[in-house]
Coordinates of C-alpha atoms and ligand atoms in Angstrom, one line a residue:
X118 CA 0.0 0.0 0.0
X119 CA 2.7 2.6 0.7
X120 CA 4.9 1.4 -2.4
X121 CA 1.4 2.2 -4.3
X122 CA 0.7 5.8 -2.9
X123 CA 4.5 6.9 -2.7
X124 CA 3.9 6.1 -6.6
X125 CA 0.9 7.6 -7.3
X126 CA 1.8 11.1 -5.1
X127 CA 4.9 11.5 -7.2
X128 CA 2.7 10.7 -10.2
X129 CA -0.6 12.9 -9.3
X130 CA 2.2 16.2 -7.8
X131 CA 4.6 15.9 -11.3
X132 CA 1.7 15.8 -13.4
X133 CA -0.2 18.7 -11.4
X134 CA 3.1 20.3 -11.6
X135 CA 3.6 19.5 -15.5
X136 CA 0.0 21.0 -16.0
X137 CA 0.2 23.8 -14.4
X138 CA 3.8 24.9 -15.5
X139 CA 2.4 23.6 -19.1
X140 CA -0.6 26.3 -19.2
X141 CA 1.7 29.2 -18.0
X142 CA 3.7 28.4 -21.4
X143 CA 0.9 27.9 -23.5
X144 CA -0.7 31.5 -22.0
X145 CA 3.0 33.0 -22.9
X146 CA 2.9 31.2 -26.2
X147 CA -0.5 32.3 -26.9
X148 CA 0.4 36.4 -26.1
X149 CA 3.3 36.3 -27.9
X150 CA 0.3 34.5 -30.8
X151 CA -2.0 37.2 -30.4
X152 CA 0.8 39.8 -30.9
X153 CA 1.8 38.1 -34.2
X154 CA -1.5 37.9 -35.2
X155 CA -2.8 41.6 -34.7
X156 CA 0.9 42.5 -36.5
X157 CA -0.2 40.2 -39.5
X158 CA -3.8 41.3 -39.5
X159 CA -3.1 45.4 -39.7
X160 CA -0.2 44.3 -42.1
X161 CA -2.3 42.8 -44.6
X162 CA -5.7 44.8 -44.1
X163 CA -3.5 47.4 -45.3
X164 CA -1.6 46.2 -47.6
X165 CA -5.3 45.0 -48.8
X166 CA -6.2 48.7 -48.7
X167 CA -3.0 49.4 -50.7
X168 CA -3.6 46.9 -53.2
X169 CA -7.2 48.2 -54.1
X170 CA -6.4 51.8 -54.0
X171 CA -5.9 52.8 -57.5
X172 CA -9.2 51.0 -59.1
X173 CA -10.5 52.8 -55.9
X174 CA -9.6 56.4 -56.5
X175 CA -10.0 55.3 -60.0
X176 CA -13.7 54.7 -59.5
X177 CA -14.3 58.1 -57.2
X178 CA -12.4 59.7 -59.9
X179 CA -14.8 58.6 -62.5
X180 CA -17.7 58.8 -60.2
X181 CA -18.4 55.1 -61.3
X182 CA -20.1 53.3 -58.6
X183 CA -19.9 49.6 -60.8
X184 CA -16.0 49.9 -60.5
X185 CA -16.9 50.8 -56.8
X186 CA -19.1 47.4 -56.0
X187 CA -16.6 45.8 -57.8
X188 CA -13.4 46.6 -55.1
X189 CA -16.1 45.6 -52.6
X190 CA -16.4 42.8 -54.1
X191 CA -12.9 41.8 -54.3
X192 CA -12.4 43.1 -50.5
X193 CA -15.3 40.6 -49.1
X194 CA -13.9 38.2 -51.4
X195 CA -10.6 38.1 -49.7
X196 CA -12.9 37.3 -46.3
X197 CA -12.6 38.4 -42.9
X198 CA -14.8 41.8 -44.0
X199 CA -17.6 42.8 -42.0
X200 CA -18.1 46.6 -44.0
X201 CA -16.4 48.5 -46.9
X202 CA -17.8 52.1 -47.3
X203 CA -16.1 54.1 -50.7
X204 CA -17.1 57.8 -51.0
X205 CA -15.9 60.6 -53.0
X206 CA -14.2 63.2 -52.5
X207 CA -17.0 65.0 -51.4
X208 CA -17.5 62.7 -49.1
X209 CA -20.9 61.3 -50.8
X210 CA -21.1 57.4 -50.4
X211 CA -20.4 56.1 -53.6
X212 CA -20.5 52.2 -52.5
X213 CA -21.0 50.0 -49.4
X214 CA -21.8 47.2 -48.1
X215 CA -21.5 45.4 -44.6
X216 CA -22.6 42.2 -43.8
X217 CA -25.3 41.4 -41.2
X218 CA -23.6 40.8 -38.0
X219 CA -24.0 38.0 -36.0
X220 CA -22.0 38.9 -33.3
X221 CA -20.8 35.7 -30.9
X222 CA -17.6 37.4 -30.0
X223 CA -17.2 37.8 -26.4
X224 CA -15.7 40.4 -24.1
X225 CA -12.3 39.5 -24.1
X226 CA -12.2 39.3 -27.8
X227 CA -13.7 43.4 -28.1
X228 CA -10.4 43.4 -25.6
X229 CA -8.1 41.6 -27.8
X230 CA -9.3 43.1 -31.4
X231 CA -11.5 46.1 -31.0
X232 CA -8.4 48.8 -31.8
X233 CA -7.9 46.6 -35.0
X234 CA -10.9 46.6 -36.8
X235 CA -11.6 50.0 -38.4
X236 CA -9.2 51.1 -41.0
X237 CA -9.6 54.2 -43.3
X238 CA -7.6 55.2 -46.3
X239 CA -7.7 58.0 -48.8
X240 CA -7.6 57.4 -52.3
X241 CA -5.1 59.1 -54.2
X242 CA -5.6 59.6 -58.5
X243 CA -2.4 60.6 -60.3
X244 CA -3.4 63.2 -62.6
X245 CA 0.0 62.8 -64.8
X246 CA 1.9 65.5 -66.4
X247 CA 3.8 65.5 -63.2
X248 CA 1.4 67.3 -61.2
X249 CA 1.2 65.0 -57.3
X250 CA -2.1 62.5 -56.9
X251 CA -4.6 64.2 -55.3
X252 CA -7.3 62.5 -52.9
X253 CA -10.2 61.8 -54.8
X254 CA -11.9 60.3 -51.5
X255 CA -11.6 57.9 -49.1
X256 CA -12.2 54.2 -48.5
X257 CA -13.4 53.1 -45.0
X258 CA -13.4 49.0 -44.4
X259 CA -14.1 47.2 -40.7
X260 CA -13.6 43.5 -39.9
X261 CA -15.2 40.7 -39.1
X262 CA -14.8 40.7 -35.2
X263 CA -16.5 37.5 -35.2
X264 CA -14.3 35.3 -37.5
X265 CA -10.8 37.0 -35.9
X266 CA -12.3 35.9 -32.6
X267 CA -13.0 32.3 -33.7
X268 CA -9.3 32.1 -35.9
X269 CA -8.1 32.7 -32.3
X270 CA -10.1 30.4 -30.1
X271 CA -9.2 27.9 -32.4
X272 CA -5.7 28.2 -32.0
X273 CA -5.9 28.8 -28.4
X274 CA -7.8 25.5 -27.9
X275 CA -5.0 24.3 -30.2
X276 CA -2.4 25.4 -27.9
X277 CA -3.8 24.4 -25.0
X278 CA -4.7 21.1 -26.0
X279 CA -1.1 20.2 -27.4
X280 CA -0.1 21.9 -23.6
X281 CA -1.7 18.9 -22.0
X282 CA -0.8 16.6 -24.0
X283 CA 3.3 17.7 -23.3
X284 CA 2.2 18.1 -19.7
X285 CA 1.0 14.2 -19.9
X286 CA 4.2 13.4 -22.1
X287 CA 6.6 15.0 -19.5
X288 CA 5.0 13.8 -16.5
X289 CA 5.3 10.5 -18.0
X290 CA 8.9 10.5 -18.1
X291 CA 9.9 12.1 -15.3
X292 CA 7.7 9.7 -13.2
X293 CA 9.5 6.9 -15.1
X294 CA 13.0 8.5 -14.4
X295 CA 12.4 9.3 -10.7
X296 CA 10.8 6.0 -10.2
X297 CA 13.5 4.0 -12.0
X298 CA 16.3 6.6 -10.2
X299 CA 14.7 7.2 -6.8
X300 CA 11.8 5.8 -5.5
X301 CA 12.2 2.0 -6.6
X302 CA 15.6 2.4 -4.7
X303 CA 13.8 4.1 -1.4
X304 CA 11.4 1.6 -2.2
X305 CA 13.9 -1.4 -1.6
X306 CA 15.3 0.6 1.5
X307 CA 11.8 0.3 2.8
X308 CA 11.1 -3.4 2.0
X309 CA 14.3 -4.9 3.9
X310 CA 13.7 -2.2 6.8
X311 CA 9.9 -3.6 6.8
X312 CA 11.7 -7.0 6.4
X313 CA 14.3 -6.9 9.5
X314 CA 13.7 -8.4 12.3
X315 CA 13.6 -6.3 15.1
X316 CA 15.2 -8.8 17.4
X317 CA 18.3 -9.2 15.2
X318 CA 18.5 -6.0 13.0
X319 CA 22.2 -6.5 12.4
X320 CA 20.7 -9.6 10.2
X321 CA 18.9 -7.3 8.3
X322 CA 18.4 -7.5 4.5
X323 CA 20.6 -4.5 3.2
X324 CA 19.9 -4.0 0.0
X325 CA 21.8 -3.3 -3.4
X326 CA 21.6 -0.2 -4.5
X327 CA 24.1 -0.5 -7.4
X328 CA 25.0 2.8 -8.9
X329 CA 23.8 4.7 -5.9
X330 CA 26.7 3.6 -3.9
X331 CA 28.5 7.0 -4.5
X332 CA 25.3 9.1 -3.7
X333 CA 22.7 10.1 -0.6
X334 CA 20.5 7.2 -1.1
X335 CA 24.0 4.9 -0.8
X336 CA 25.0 6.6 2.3
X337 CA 21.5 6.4 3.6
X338 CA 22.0 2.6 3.2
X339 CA 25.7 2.5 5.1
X340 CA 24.4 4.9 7.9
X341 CA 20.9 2.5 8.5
X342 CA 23.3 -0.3 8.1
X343 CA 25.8 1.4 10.9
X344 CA 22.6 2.0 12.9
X345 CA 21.0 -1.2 12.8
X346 CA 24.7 -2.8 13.5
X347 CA 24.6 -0.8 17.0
X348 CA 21.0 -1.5 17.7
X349 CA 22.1 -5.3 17.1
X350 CA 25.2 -4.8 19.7
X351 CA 23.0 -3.1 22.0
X352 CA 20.4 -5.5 22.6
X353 CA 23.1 -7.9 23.2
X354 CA 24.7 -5.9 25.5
X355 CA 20.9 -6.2 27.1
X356 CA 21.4 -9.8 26.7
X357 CA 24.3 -10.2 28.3
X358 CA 23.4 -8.1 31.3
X359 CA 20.1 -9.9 31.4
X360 CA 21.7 -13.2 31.7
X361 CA 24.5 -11.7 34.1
X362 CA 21.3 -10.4 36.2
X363 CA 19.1 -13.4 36.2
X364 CA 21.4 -16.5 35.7
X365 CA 23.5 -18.3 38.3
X366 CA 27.0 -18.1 37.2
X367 CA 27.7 -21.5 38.3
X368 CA 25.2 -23.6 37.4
X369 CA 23.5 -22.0 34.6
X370 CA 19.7 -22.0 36.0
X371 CA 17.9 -18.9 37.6
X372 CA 19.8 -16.9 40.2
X373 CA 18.2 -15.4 43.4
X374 CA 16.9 -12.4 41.9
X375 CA 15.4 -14.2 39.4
X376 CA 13.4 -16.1 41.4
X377 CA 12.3 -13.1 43.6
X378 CA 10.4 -11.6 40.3
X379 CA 9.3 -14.8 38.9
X380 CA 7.7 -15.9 42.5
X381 CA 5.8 -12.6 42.7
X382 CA 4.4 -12.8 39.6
X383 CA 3.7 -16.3 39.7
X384 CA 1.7 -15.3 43.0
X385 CA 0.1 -12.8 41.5
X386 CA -1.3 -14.4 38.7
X387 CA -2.2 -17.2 41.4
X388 CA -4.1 -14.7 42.9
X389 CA -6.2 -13.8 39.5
X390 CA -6.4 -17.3 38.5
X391 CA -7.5 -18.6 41.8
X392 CA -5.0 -21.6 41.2
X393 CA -2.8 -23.1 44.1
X394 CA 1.0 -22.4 43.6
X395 CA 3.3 -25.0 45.2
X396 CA 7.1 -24.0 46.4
X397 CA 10.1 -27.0 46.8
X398 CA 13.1 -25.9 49.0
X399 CA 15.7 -28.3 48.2
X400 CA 19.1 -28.5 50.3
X401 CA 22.4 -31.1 49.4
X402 CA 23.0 -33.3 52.4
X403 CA 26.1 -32.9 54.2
X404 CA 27.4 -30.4 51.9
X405 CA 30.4 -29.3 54.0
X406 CA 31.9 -32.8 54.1
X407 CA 31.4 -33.3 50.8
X408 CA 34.0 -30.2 50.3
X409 CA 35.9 -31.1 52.7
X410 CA 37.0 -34.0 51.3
X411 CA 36.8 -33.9 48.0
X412 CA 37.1 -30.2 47.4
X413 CA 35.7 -27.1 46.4
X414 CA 36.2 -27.5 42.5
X415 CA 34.6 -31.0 42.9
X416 CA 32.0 -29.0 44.9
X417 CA 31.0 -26.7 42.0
X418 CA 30.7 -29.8 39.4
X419 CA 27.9 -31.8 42.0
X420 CA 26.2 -28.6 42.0
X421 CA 25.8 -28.1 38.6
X422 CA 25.3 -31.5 37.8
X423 CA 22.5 -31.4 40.7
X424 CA 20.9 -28.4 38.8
X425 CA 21.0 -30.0 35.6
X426 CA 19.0 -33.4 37.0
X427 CA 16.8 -31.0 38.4
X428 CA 16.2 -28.7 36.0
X429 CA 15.6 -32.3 34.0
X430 CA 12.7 -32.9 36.2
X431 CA 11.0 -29.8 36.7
X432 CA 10.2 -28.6 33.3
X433 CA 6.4 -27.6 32.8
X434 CA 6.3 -24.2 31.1
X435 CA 5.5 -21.6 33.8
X436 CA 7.8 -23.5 36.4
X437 CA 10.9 -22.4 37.6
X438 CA 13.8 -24.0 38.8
X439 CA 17.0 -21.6 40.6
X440 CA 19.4 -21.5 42.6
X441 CA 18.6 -19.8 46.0
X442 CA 21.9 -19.8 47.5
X443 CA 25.0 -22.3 48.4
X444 CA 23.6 -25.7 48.3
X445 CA 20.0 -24.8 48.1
X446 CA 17.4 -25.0 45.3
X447 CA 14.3 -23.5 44.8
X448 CA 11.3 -24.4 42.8
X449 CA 8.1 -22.4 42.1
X450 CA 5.3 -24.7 40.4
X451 CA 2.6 -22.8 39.3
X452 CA -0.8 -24.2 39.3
X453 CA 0.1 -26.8 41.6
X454 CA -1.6 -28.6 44.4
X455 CA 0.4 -30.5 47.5
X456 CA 0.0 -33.9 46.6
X457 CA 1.1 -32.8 42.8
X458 CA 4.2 -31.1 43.7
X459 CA 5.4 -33.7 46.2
X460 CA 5.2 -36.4 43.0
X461 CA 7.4 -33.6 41.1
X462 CA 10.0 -33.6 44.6
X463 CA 9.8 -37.3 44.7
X464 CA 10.5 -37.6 41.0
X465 CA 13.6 -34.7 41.6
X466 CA 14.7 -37.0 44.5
X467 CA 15.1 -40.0 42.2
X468 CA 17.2 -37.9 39.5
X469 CA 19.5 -37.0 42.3
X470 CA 19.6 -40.5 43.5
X471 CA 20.1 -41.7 40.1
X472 CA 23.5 -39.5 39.8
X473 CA 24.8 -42.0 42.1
X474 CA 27.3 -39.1 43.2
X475 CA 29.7 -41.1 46.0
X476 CA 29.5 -38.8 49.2
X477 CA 32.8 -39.6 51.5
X478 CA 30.5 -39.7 54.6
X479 CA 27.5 -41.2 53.4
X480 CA 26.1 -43.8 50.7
X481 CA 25.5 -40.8 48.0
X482 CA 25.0 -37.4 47.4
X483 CA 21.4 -37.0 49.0
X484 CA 19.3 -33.8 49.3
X485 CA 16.5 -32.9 52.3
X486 CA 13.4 -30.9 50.4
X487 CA 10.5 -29.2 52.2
X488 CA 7.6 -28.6 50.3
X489 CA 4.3 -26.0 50.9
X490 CA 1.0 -25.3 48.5
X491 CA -1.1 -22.6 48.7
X492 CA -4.0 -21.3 46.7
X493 CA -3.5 -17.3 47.2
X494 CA -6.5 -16.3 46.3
X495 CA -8.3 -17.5 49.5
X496 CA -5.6 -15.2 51.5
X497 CA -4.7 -18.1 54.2
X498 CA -1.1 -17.4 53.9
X499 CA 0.5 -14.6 52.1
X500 CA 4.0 -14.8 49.5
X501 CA 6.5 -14.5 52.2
X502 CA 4.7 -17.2 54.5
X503 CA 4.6 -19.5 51.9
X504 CA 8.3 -19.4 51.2
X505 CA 9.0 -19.7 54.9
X506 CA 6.5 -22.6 55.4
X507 CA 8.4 -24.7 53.2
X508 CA 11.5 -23.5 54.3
X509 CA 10.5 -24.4 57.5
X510 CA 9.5 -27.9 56.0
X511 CA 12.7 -28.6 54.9
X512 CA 14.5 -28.2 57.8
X513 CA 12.5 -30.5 59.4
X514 CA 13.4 -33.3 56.9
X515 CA 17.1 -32.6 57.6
X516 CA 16.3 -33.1 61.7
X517 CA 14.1 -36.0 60.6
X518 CA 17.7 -37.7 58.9
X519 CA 18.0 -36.0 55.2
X520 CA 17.2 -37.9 52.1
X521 CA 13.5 -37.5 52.5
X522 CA 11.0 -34.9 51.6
X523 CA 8.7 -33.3 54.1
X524 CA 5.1 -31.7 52.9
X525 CA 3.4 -31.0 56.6
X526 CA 4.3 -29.7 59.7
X527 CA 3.4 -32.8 61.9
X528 CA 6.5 -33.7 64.1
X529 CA 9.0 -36.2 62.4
X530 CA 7.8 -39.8 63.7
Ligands
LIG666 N1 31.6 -26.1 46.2 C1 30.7 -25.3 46.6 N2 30.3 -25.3 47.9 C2 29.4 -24.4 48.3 C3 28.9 -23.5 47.5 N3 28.0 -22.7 48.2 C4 27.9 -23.3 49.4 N4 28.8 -24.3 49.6 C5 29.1 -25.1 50.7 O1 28.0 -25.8 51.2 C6 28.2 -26.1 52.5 C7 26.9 -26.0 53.3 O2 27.2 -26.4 54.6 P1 26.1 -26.4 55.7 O3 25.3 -25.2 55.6 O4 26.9 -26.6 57.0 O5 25.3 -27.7 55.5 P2 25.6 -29.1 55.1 O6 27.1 -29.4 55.4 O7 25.2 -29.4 53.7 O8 24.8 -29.9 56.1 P3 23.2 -30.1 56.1 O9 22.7 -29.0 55.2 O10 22.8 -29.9 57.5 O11 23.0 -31.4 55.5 C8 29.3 -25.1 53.0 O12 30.5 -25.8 53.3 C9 29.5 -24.2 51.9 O13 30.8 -23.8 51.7 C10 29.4 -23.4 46.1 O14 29.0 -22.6 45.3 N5 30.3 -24.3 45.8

């Protein structure tokens, strides 16, 4: 849609623009017309007048009205005549004739040919023997205001209609020239910008601009490309931060502060859902021994591998598995009963038991895990109680012996 109308606008505004600029020259054209054609039409009315003058004066001369009607005749006959008057020199009418007139001129033709019409001449007769020609009378001839007018509004529909039609032609090609030169190009910017993808616009399609490498629309192309490049760095930068912010460096899963947003808004959306939310502290057994003996670095490698089998177990989307702190884990199971999250700790207990990690003071790497549900939305405990409830939970299976998982508060048998 916007490659259609970034068309069309350059089309509609450069033929507007061709139009317009294509009357102004056809008005010009058509003054510098009219001038030409008043010049011609005095020229040859009187050279007309000239021509006829002798058979003129000859006929006031002779008094002979025939020869008169005859120069009318030959004046209407060259056209464009709308009355011929010839009269002696005693300024008697000897001939004339005018034709009726059936004026359709219009007000700006009176303006453009009304001081043209009327011509008057005198007629001279040579007498010979040297003496000068004397006037013998005059001749007195109008035109046809109607037929000048109409000569010209046919050449001015002429002009204007061959104005369009270069308006049209022009328009044309320049819309072919600035499309082929300038907007197909933008146009391409436009389709790989609409194209990138906003979470990786240092991927994005940068297009070929050939010959336009050297000019604007080829710098426009490096500088988005420079742009988009530190857009891409930037959001990993984000990235980067994110995961230094919200994953544990050690083992890869959620870190503490993770869990602290991810719990309160699993809670809240407890809350709006009405669903139970279930939380499983998890502690390694005899953790301090473990290190003793075998070493921190050792230490490290059972606590990722601990997170891994975990983090194998508790996968449901919306679930959450992190790190709360030295040898502890955390788990936030949303939508989640009691009974349903002890079968989840049970099954984490097997995965752990299933490293088969050799502990140096026990049979294997073990883990104690307290475990409390609450639905939020009926307000009998509130986020902090929760957490503190299972906490509570779990330290009770690590005075019960360790290795087991605790979901009540009854007191250990
Ligand atoms: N290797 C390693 N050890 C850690 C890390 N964080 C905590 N620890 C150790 O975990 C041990 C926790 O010891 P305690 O809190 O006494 O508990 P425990 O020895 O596991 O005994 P119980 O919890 O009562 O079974 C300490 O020795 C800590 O140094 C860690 O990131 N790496």
């Amino acid at each position: 849609m916007t490659r259609r109308s970034l068309t069309a606008k350059q089309a509609g505004l450069t033929l507007l623009i061709a139009i317009l600029l294509s009357i102004v020259a056809g008005a010009l054209e058509l003054a510098s017309d009219l001038r030409t054609l008043r010049d011609e039409v005095r020229e040859q009315t009187t050279h007309t007048l000239r021509l006829v003058n002798g058979t003129a004066a000859e006929a006031a001369f002779q008094l002979n009205p025939d020869l008169a009607d005859q120069v009318i005749d030959g004046l209407f006959a060259a056209g464009n005549v709308q009355q011929v008057v010839i009269r002696d020199d005693f300024e008697r009418v000897m001939a004339s004739r005018e034709l009726s007139r059936d004026s359709q001129a219009g007000w700006l033709i009176e303006r453009l040919f009304g001081d043209i019409l009327h011509y008057r001449a005198s007629l001279d007769y040579d007498l010979g023997q040297g003496s000068p020609s004397s006037s013998v009378g005059e001749i007195e001839l109008s035109l046809a205001l109607d037929s000048l007018g109409s000569a010209f509004i046919e050449r001015s529909r002429m002009v204007f209609l061959l104005s369009v039609l270069k308006a049209f032609a022009i328009a044309a090609l320049v819309v072919v020239v600035f499309h082929v030169f300038i907007t197909r190009p933008l146009l391409k910017v436009h389709t790989a910008i609409a194209a990138t993808d906003p979470q990786r616009p240092g991927e994005w399609p940068k297009p070929a601009l050939g010959h336009h490498h050297n000019d604007e629309l080829g710098e426009l192309v490096e500088s988005l490309d420079e742009l988009l490049n530190a857009f891409q760095r930037g959001l990993e930068q984000r990235d980067q931060l994110h995961q230094i912010s919200t994953v544990d460096g050690l083992t890869g899963i959620a870190n503490r502060r993770c869990f602290d947003d991810v719990y309160a808004a699993s809670w809240e959306s407890s809350v709006r859902e009405g669903t139970p939310l279930a939380v499983i502290f998890l502690d390694v057994d005899h953790f301090k021994a473990y290190n003793d003996h075998l070493g921190h670095a050792v230490g490290d490698d059972t606590l990722r591998a601990l997170a891994k089998a975990i983090a194998g177990v508790v996968t449901r989307p919306g679930d959450l598995v992190a790190r709360y702190g030295g040898e502890e884990f955390v788990c936030v199971l949303a939508n989640t009963d009691l009974d349903a999250a002890q079968r989840v700790a049970e099954r984490v207990r097997r995965a752990i038991h299933g490293l088969a990690l050799p502990h140096p003071e026990a049979e294997r790497v073990t883990a104690s895990v307290g475990i409390a549900s609450a639905t939020p939305a009926d307000g009998s405990l509130d986020r902090e109680q929760l957490l503190a409830l299972a906490d509570r939970r779990l330290y009770r299976a690590k005075r019960a012996g360790r290795d087991r998982i605790v979901i009540d508060d009854a007191p250990p048998a």
